[in-house]
Short mmCIF file of C-alpha atoms in Angstrom, two decimals:
data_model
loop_
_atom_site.label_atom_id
_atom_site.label_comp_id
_atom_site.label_asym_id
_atom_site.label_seq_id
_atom_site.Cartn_x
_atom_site.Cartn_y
_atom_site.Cartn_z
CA UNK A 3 240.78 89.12 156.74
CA UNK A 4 241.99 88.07 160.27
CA UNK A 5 241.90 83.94 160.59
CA UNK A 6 238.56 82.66 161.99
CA UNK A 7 239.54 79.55 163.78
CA UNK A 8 236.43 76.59 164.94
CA UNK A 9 236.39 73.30 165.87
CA UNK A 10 233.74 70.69 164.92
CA UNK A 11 233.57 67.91 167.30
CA UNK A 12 231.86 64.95 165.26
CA UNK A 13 232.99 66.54 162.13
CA UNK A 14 233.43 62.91 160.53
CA UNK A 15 229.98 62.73 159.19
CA UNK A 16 226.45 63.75 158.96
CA UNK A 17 225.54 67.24 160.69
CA UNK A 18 229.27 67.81 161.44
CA UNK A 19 230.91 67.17 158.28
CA UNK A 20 228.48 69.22 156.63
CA UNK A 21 228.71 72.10 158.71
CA UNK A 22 232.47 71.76 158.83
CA UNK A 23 232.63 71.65 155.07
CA UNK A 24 230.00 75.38 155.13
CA UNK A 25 232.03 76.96 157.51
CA UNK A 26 235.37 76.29 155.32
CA UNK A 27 233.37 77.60 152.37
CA UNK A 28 232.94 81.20 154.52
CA UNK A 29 236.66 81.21 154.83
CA UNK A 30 236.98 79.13 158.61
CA UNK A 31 239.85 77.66 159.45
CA UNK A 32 238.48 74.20 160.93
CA UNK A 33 239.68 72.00 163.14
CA UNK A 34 237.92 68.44 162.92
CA UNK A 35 237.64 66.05 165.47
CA UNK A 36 236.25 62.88 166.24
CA UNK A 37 236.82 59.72 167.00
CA UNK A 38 237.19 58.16 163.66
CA UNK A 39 240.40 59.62 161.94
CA UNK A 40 239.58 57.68 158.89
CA UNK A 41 236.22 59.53 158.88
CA UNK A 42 237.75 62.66 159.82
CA UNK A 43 240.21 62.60 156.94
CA UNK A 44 237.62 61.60 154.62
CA UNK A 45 235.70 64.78 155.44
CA UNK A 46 239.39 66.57 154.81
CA UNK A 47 239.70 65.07 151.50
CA UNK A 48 236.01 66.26 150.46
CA UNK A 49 236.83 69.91 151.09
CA UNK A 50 237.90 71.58 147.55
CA UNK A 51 241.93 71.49 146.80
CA UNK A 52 241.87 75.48 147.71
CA UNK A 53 240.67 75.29 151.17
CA UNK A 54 242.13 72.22 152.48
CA UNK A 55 245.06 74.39 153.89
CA UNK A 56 242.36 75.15 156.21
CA UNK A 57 241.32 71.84 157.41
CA UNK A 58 243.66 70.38 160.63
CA UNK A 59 242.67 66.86 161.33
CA UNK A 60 242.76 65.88 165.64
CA UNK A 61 241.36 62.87 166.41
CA UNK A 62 240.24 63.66 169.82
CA UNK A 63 237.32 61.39 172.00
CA UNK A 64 235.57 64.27 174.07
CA UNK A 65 234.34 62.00 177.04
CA UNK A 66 238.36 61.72 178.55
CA UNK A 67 239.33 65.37 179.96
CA UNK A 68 243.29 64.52 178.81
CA UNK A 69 242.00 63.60 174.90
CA UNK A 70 240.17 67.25 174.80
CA UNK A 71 243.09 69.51 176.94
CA UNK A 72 245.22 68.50 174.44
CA UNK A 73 243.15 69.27 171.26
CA UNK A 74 242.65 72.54 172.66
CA UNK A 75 246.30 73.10 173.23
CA UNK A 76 247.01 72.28 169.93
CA UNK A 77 244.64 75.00 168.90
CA UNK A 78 246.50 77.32 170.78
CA UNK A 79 249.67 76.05 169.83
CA UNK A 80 248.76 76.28 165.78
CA UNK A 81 246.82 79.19 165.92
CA UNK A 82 246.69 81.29 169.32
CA UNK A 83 243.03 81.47 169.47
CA UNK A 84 240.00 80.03 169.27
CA UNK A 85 236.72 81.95 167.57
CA UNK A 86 234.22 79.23 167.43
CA UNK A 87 233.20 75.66 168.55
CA UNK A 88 230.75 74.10 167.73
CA UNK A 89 229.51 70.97 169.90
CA UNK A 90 227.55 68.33 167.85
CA UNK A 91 229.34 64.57 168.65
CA UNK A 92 226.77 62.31 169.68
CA UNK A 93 226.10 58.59 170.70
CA UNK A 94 222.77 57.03 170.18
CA UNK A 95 220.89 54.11 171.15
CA UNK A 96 218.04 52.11 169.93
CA UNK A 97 214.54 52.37 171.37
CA UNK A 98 214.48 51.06 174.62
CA UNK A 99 212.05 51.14 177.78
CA UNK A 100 213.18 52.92 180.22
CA UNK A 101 213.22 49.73 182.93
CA UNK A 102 215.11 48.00 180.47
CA UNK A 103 218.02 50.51 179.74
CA UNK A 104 221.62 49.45 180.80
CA UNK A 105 223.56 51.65 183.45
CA UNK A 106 226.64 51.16 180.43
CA UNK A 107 224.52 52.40 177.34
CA UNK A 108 223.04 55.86 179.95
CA UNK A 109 226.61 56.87 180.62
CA UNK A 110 227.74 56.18 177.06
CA UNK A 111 225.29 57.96 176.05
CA UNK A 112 225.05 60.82 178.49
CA UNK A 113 229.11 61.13 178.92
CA UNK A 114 229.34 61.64 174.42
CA UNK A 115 226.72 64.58 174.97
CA UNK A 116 226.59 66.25 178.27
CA UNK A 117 229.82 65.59 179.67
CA UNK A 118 231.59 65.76 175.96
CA UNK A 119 229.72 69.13 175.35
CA UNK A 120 230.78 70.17 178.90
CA UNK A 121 234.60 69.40 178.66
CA UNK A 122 234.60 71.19 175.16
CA UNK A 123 233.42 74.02 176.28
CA UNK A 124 235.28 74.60 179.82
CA UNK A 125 238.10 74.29 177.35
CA UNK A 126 237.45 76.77 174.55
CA UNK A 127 235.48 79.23 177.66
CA UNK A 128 239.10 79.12 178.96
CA UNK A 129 240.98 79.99 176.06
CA UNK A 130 238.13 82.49 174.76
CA UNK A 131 238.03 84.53 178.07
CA UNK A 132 242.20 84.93 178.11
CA UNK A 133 242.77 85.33 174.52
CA UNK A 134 242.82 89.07 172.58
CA UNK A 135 240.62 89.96 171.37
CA UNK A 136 238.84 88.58 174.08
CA UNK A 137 235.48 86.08 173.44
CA UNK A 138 233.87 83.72 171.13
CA UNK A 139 231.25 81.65 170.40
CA UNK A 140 229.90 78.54 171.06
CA UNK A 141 227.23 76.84 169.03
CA UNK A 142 225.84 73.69 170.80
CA UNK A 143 223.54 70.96 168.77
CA UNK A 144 220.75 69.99 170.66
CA UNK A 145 217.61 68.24 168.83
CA UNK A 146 213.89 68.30 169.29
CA UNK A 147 214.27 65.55 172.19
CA UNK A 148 215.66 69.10 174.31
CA UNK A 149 212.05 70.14 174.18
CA UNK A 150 210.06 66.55 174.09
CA UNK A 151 210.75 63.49 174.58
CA UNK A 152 210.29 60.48 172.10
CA UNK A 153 208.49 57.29 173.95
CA UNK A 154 211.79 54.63 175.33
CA UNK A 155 214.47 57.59 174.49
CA UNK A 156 215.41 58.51 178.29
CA UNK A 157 218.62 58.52 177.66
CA UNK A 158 218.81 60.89 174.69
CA UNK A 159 216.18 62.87 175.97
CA UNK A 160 218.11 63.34 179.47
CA UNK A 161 221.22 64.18 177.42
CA UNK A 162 219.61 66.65 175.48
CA UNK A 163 217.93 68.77 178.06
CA UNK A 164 221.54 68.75 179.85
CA UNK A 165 222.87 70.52 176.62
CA UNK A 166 220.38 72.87 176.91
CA UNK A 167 221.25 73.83 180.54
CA UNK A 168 224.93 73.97 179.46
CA UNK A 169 223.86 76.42 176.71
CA UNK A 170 221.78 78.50 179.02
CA UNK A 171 224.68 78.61 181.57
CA UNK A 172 227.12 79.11 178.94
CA UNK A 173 225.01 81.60 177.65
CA UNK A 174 225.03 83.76 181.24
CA UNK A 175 228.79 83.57 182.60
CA UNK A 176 229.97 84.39 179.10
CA UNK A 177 228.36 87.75 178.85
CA UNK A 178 231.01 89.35 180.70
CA UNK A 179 233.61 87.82 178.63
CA UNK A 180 232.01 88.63 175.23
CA UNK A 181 231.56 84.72 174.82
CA UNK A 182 228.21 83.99 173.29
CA UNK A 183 226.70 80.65 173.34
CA UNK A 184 223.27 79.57 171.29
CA UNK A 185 221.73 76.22 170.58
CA UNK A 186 220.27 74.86 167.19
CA UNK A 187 217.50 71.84 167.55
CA UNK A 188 217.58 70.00 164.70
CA UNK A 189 214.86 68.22 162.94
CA UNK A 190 214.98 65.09 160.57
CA UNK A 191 217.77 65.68 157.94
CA UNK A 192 216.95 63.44 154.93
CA UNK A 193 219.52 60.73 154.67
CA UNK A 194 222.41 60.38 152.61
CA UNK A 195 222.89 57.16 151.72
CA UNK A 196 219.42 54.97 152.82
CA UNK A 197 215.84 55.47 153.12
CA UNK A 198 213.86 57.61 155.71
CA UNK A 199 213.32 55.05 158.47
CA UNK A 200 210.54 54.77 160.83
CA UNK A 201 210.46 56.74 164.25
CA UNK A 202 208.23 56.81 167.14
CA UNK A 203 205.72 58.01 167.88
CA UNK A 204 204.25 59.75 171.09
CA UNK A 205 201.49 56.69 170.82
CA UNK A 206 203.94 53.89 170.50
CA UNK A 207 203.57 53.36 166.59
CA UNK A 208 206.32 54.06 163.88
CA UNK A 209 205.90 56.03 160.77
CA UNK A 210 208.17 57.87 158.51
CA UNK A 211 207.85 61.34 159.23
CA UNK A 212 209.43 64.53 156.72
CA UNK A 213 212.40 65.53 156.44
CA UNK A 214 214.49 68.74 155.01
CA UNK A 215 217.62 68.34 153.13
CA UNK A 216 221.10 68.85 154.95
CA UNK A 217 221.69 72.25 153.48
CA UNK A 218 219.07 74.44 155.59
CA UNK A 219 221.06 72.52 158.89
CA UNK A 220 223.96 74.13 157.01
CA UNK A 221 222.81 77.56 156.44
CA UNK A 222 221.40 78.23 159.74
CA UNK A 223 224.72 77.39 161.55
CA UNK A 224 226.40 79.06 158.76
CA UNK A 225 224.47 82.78 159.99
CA UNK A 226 224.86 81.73 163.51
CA UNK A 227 228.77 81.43 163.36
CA UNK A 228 228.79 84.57 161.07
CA UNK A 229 227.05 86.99 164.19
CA UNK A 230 229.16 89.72 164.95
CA UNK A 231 230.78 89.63 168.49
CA UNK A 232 228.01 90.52 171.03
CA UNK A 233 224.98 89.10 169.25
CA UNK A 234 223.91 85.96 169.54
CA UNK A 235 220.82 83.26 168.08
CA UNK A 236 220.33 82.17 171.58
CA UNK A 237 217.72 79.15 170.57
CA UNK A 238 217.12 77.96 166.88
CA UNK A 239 214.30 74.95 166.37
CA UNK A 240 214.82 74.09 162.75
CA UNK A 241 212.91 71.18 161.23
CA UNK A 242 210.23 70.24 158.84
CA UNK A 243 207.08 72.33 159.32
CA UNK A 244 205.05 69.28 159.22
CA UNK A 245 206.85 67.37 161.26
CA UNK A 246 205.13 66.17 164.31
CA UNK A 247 206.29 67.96 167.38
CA UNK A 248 204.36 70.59 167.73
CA UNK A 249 201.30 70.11 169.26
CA UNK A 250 202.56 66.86 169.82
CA UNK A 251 201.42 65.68 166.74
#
């Protein structure tokens, strides 16, 4: 089998080192990136013994242009082409009205998903469209908040619906290169390591709503990477069936 090569940006925990971790198990060759190289390694050292000759380590922060032209010339460099990426580093932020919201904490938050996602994937769009076989895929991670918004969450919200533009765009001027682009929303993810907390709600109260475990997240990226070259999952909303979205409630 020919070398599958991806890269998992905020592959050093959560959603990321999960996928990351799937994708090795189909016989990837991953590329992890972050900023965190202790997390990053960590993630290394938790794939088994046999595939970890499959697991390169670049820490990489995808808000500075210079941090991600280099990680994607060291793909090129190691391997000569690049099959899949898969955009899912985030930054967060509390709850916060949307008067009270800093100008700092709306471009950290924006530049770690829109601009992050965007950079990412100018870069592998470059080296998809020249390389031969020709194309690729992008997978970008969105969340509910792409579709509706969570009260005090204009920043994250904002962020999200850019995403989906970039996949939609993505999506369009790829066709002619054979690059495919799709877009999984993902729902609560039961924790690891600490209770379910609270989350808002559309009426301004908190409540712990349901969550799925980690490995249907996996799974469905999983099939999406796993398309054959010219099909595509161009919109995935994967969550909890009773968790309150729909309906808005």
């Amino acid at each position: 089998m020919a070398v599958r090569t991806a890269v998992v940006t905020g592959a050093g925990s959560g959603v990321g080192r999960a996928c990351s971790l799937g994708l090795l198990a189909d016989g990837w060759t991953v590329v992890l990136t972050g900023r965190r190289a202790a997390a990053l390694a960590e993630t290394a050292r938790l794939a088994p013994a046999a595939d970890r000759e499959r697991v390169v380590v670049v820490r990489t922060d995808i808000t500075k242009p210079g941090e991600v032209d280099a990680l994607f010339a060291e793909v090129a460099d190691r391997f000569g082409r690049l099959d899949l990426l898969f955009n899912n580093a985030a930054d967060t932020m509390p709850y916060t009205p949307t008067e009270e919201v800093s100008a700092a904490d709306w471009h950290r938050v924006m530049d770690s998903i829109a601009t992050g996602t965007f950079l990412c994937s100018q870069a592998a769009f470059r080296m998809m469209k020249l390389q031969s076989p020709q194309g690729g895929r992008i997978i970008n991670n969105g969340a509910p908040s792409a579709q509706a918004p969570r009260p005090d969450s204009i920043a994250f919200t904002a962020a999200k619906h850019a995403v989906a533009g970039l996949t939609r765009s993505l999506s369009l001027d790829g066709r002619r290169y054979d690059i495919s682009c799709g877009q999984i929303d993902i729902g609560n993810v039961t924790p690891q390591d600490r209770p379910q907390p609270e989350v808002r709600q559309a009426d301004g109260s908190f409540r712990v709503e349901p969550t799925m475990d980690m490995r249907h997240v996996v799974e469905t990226v999983r099939a999406m990477a796993a398309l054959p070259t010219g099909v595509n999952m161009q919109s995935v909303l994967l969550m909890p069936s009773s968790m309150p979205l729909v309906g808005r409630g």
